[in-house]
mmCIF file of C-alpha atoms and ligand atoms in Angstrom:
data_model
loop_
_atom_site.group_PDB
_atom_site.id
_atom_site.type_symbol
_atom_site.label_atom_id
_atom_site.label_comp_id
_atom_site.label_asym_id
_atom_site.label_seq_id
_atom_site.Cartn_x
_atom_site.Cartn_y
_atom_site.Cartn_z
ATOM 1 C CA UNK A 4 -29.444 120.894 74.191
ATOM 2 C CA UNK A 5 -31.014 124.268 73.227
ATOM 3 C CA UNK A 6 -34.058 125.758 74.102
ATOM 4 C CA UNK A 7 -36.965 123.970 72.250
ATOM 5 C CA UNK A 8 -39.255 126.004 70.018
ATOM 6 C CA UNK A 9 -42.438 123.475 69.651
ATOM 7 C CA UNK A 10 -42.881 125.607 66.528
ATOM 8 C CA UNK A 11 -39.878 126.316 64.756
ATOM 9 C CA UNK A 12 -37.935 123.185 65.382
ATOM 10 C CA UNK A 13 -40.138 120.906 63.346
ATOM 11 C CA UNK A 14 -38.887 120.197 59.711
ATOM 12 C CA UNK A 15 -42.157 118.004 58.587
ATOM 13 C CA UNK A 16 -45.568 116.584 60.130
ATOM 14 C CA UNK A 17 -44.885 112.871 59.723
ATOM 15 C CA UNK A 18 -48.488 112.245 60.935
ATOM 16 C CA UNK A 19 -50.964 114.886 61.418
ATOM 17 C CA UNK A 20 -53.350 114.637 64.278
ATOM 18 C CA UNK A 21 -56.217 113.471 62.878
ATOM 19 C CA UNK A 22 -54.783 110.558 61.434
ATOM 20 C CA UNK A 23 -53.458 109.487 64.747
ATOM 21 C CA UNK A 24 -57.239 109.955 66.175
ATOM 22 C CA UNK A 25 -58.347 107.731 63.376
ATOM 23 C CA UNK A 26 -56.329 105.222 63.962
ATOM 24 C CA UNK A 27 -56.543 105.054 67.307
ATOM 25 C CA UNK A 28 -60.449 105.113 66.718
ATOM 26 C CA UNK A 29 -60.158 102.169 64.522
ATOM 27 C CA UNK A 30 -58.000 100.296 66.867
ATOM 28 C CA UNK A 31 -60.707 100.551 69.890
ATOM 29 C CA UNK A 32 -63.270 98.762 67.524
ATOM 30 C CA UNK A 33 -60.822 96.378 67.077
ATOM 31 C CA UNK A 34 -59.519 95.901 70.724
ATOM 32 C CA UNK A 35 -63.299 96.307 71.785
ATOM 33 C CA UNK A 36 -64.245 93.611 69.489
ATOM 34 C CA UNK A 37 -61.361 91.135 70.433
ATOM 35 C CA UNK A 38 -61.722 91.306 74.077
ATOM 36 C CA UNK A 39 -65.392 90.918 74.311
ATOM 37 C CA UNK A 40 -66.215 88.808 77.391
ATOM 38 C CA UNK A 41 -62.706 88.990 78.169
ATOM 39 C CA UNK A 42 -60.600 90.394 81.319
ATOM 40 C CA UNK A 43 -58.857 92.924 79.440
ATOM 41 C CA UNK A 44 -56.329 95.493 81.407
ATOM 42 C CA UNK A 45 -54.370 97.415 79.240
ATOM 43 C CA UNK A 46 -50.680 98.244 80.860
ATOM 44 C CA UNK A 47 -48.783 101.059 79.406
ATOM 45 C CA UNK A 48 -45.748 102.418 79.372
ATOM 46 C CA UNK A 49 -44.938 105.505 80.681
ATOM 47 C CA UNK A 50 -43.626 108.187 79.548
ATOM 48 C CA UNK A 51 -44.442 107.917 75.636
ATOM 49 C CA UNK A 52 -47.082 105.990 75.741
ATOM 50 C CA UNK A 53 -49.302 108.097 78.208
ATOM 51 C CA UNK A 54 -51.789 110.475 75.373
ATOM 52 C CA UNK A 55 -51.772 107.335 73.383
ATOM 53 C CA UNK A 56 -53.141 105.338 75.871
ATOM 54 C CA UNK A 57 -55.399 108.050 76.849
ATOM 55 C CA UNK A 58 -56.982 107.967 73.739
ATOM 56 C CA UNK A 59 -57.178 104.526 73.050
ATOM 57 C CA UNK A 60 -58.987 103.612 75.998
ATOM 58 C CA UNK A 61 -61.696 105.884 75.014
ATOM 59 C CA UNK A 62 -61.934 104.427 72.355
ATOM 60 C CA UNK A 63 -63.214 100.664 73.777
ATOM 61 C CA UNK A 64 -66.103 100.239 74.636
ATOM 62 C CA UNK A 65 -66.140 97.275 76.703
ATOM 63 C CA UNK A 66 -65.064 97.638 80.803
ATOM 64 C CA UNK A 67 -61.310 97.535 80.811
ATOM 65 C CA UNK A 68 -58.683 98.012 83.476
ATOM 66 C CA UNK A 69 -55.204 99.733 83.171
ATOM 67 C CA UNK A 70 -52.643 99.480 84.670
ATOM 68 C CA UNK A 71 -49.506 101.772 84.420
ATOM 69 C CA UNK A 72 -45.419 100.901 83.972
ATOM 70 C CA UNK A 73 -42.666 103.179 83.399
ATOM 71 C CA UNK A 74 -38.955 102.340 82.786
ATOM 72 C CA UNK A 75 -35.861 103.689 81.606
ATOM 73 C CA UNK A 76 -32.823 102.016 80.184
ATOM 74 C CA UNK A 77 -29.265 102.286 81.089
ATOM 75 C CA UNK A 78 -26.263 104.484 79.508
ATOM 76 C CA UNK A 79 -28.087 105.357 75.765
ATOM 77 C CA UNK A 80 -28.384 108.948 74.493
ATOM 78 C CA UNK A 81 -31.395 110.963 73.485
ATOM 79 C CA UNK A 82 -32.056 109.077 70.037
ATOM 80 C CA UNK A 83 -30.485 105.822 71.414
ATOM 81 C CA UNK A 84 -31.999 102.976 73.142
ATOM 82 C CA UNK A 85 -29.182 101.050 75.426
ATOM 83 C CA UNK A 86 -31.151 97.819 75.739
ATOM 84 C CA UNK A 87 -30.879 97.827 79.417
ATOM 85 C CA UNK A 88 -33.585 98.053 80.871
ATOM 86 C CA UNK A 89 -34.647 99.830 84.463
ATOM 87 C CA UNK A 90 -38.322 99.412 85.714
ATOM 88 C CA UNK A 91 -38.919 102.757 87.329
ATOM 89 C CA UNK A 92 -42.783 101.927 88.009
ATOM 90 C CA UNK A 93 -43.824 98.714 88.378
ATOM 91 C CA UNK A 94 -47.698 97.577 88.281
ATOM 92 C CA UNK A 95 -49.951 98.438 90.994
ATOM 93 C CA UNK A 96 -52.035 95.416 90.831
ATOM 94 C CA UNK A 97 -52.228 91.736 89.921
ATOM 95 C CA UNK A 98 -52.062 90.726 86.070
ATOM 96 C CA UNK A 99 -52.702 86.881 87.247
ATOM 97 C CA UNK A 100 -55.130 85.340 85.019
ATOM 98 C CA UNK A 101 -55.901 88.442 83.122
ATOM 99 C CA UNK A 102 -56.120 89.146 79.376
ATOM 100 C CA UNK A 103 -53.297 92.099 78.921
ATOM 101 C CA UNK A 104 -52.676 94.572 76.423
ATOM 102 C CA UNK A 105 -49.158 96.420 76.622
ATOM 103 C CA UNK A 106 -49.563 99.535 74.951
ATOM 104 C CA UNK A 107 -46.438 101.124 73.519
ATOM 105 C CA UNK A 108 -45.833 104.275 71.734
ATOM 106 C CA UNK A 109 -43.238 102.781 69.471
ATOM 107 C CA UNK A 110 -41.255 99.592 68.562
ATOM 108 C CA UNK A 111 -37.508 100.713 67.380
ATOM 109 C CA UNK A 112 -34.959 98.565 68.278
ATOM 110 C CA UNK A 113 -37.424 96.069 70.477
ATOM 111 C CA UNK A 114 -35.357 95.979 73.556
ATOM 112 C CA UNK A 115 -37.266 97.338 75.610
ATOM 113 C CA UNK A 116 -40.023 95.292 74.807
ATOM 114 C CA UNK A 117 -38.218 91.966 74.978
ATOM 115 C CA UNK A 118 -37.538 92.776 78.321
ATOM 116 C CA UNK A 119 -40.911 94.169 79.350
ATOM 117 C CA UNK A 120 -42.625 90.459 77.593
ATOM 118 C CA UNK A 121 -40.428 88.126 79.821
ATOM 119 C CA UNK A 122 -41.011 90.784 82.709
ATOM 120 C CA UNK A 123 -45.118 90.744 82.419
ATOM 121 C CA UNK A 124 -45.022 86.710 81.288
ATOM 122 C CA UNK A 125 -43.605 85.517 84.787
ATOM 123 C CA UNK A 126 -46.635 87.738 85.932
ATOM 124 C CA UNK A 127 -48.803 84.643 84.931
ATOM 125 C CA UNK A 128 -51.340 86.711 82.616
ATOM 126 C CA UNK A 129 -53.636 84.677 80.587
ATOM 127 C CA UNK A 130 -53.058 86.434 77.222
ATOM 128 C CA UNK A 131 -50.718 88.453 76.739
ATOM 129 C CA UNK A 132 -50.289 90.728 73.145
ATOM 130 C CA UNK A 133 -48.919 94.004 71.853
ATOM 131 C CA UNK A 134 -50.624 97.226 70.861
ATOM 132 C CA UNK A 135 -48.000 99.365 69.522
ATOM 133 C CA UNK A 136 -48.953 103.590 67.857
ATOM 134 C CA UNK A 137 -45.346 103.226 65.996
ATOM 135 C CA UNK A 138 -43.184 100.209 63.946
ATOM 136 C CA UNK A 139 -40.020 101.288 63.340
ATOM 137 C CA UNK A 140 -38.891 98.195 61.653
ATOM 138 C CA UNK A 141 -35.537 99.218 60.091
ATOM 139 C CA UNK A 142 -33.946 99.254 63.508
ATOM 140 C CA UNK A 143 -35.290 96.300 64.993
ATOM 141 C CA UNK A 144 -32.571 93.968 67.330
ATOM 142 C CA UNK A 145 -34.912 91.269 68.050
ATOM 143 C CA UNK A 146 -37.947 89.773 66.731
ATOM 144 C CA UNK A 147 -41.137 90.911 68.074
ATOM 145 C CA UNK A 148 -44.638 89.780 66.968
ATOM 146 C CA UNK A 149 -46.808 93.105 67.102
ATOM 147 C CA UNK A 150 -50.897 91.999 67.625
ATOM 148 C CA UNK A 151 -52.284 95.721 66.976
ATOM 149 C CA UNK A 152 -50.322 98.089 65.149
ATOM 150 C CA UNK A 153 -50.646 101.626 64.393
ATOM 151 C CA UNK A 154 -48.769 102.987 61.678
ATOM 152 C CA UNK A 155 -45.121 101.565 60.491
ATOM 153 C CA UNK A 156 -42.645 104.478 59.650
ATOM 154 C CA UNK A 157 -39.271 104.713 58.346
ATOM 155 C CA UNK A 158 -36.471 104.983 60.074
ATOM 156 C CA UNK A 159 -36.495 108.363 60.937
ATOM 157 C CA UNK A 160 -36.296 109.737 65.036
ATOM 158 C CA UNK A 161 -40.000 111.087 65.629
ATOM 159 C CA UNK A 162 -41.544 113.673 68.083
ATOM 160 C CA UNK A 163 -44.787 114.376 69.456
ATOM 161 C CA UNK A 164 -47.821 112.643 70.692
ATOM 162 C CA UNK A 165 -45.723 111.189 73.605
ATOM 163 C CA UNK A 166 -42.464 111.026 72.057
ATOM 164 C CA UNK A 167 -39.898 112.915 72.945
ATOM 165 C CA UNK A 168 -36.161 114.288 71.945
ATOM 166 C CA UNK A 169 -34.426 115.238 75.419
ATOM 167 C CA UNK A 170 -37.550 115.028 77.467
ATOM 168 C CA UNK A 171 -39.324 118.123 75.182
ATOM 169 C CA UNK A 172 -41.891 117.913 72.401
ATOM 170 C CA UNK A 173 -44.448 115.395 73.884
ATOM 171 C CA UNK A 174 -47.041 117.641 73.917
ATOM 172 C CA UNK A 175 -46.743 118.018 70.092
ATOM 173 C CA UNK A 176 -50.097 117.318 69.086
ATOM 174 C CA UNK A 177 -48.934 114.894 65.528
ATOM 175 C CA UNK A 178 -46.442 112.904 65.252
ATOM 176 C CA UNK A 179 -43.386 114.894 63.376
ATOM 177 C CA UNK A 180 -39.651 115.193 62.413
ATOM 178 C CA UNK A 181 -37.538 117.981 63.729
ATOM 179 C CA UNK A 182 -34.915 119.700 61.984
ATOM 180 C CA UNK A 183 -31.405 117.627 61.521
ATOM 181 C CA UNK A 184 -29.678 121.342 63.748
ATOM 182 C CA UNK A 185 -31.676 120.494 66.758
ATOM 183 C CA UNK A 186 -30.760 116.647 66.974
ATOM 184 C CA UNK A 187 -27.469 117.599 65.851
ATOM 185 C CA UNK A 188 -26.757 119.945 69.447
ATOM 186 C CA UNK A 189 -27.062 116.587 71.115
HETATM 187 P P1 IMP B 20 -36.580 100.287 71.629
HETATM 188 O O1 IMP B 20 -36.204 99.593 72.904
HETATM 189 O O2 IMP B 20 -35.376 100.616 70.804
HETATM 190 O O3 IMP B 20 -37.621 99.513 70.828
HETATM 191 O O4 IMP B 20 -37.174 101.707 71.962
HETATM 192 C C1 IMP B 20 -37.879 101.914 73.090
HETATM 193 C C2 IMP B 20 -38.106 103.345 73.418
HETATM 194 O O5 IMP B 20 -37.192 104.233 72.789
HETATM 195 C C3 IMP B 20 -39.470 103.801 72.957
HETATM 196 O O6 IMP B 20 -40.486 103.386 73.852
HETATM 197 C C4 IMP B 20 -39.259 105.293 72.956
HETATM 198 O O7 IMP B 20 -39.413 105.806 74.263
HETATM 199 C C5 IMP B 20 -37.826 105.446 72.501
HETATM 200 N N1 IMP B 20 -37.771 105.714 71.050
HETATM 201 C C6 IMP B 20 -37.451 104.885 70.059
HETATM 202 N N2 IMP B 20 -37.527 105.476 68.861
HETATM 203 C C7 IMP B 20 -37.923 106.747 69.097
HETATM 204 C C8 IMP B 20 -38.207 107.899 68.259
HETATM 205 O O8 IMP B 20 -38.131 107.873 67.017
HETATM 206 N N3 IMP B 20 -38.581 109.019 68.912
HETATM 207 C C9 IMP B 20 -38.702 109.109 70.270
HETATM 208 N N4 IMP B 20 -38.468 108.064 71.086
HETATM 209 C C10 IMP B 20 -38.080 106.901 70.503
HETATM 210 MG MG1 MG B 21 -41.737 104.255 75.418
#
């Protein structure tokens, strides 16, 4: 892979930051307002998920808990989920009896998801749904039921606000497209 340019490489601004900071806005009312009197503790998924998660728990406004997961999956390339999935991180604490939240920066193929459901479900929570920035839908493997959804895009590899193409461009501050000669050095 060459050297990124956060600047140059990116062909178009899919969605600009202050539609993601909407959204994610309107999702805290929402997550606030569903949870009420509830034990929520929202688990992410590291590393794409982390400024969305950020964000979004700033948004609620009732006392919440998180709660922090990373994995990886096997063989796959940079634009290519394998299915297989590694946990890397696993939770720090209990999720027994608890109302959880995964929060996930985007639903492609739903592999990894799949997995991470019947992972968290032998956990014993006592809710368990899906708050997801991204729906990739054209891609999707196996059937997942998203609760909270951010935006739905087409099938098109994204960048920024977590995401990333060979590690780089997370810091992007939107969520955007790069140009087809930087995937294409893969
Ligand atoms: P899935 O298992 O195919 O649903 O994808 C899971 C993971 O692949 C996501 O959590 C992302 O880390 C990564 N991924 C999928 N699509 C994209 C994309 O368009 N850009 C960056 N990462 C992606
Ligand atoms: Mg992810």
């Amino acid at each position: 892979m060459r050297a990124p340019d956060l600047t140059a490489d990116v062909a178009t601004v899919l969605i600009p930051a202050d539609q993601l900071q909407a959204k994610v806005a309107e999702l805290g009312v929402t997550l606030s307002r569903d949870y009420a009197g509830r034990e929520l503790t929202l688990v992410s998924v590291l590393k794409g998920a982390l400024p969305f998660m950020a964000d979004l728990m700033r948004a609620i406004s009732i006392p919440v808990q998180i709660d922090l997961m990373e994995v990886s999956s096997y063989g796959g390339t940079a634009t290519e989920t394998s299915g297989l999935v590694r946990i890397l991180k696993d939770l720090s604490s209990s999720i027994d009896g608890r109302d959880v939240v995964i929060v996930e920066d985007i639903i492609d193929t739903g592999l990894t998801l799949n997995y991470l459901l019947r992972y968290l479900r032998g956990k014993n929570p006592r809710t368990l749904r899906i708050c997801a920035l991204l729906d990739k839908p054209a891609r999707r493997l196996v059937e997942i039921e998203i609760d909270y959804r951010g935006f739905t895009i087409p099938d098109q590899f994204v960048v920024g606000y977590g995401l990333d193409y060979g590690e780089f461009y997370r810091n992007l501050p939107f969520i955007g497209v790069l140009k087809p000669e930087v995937y294409g050095s893969e």
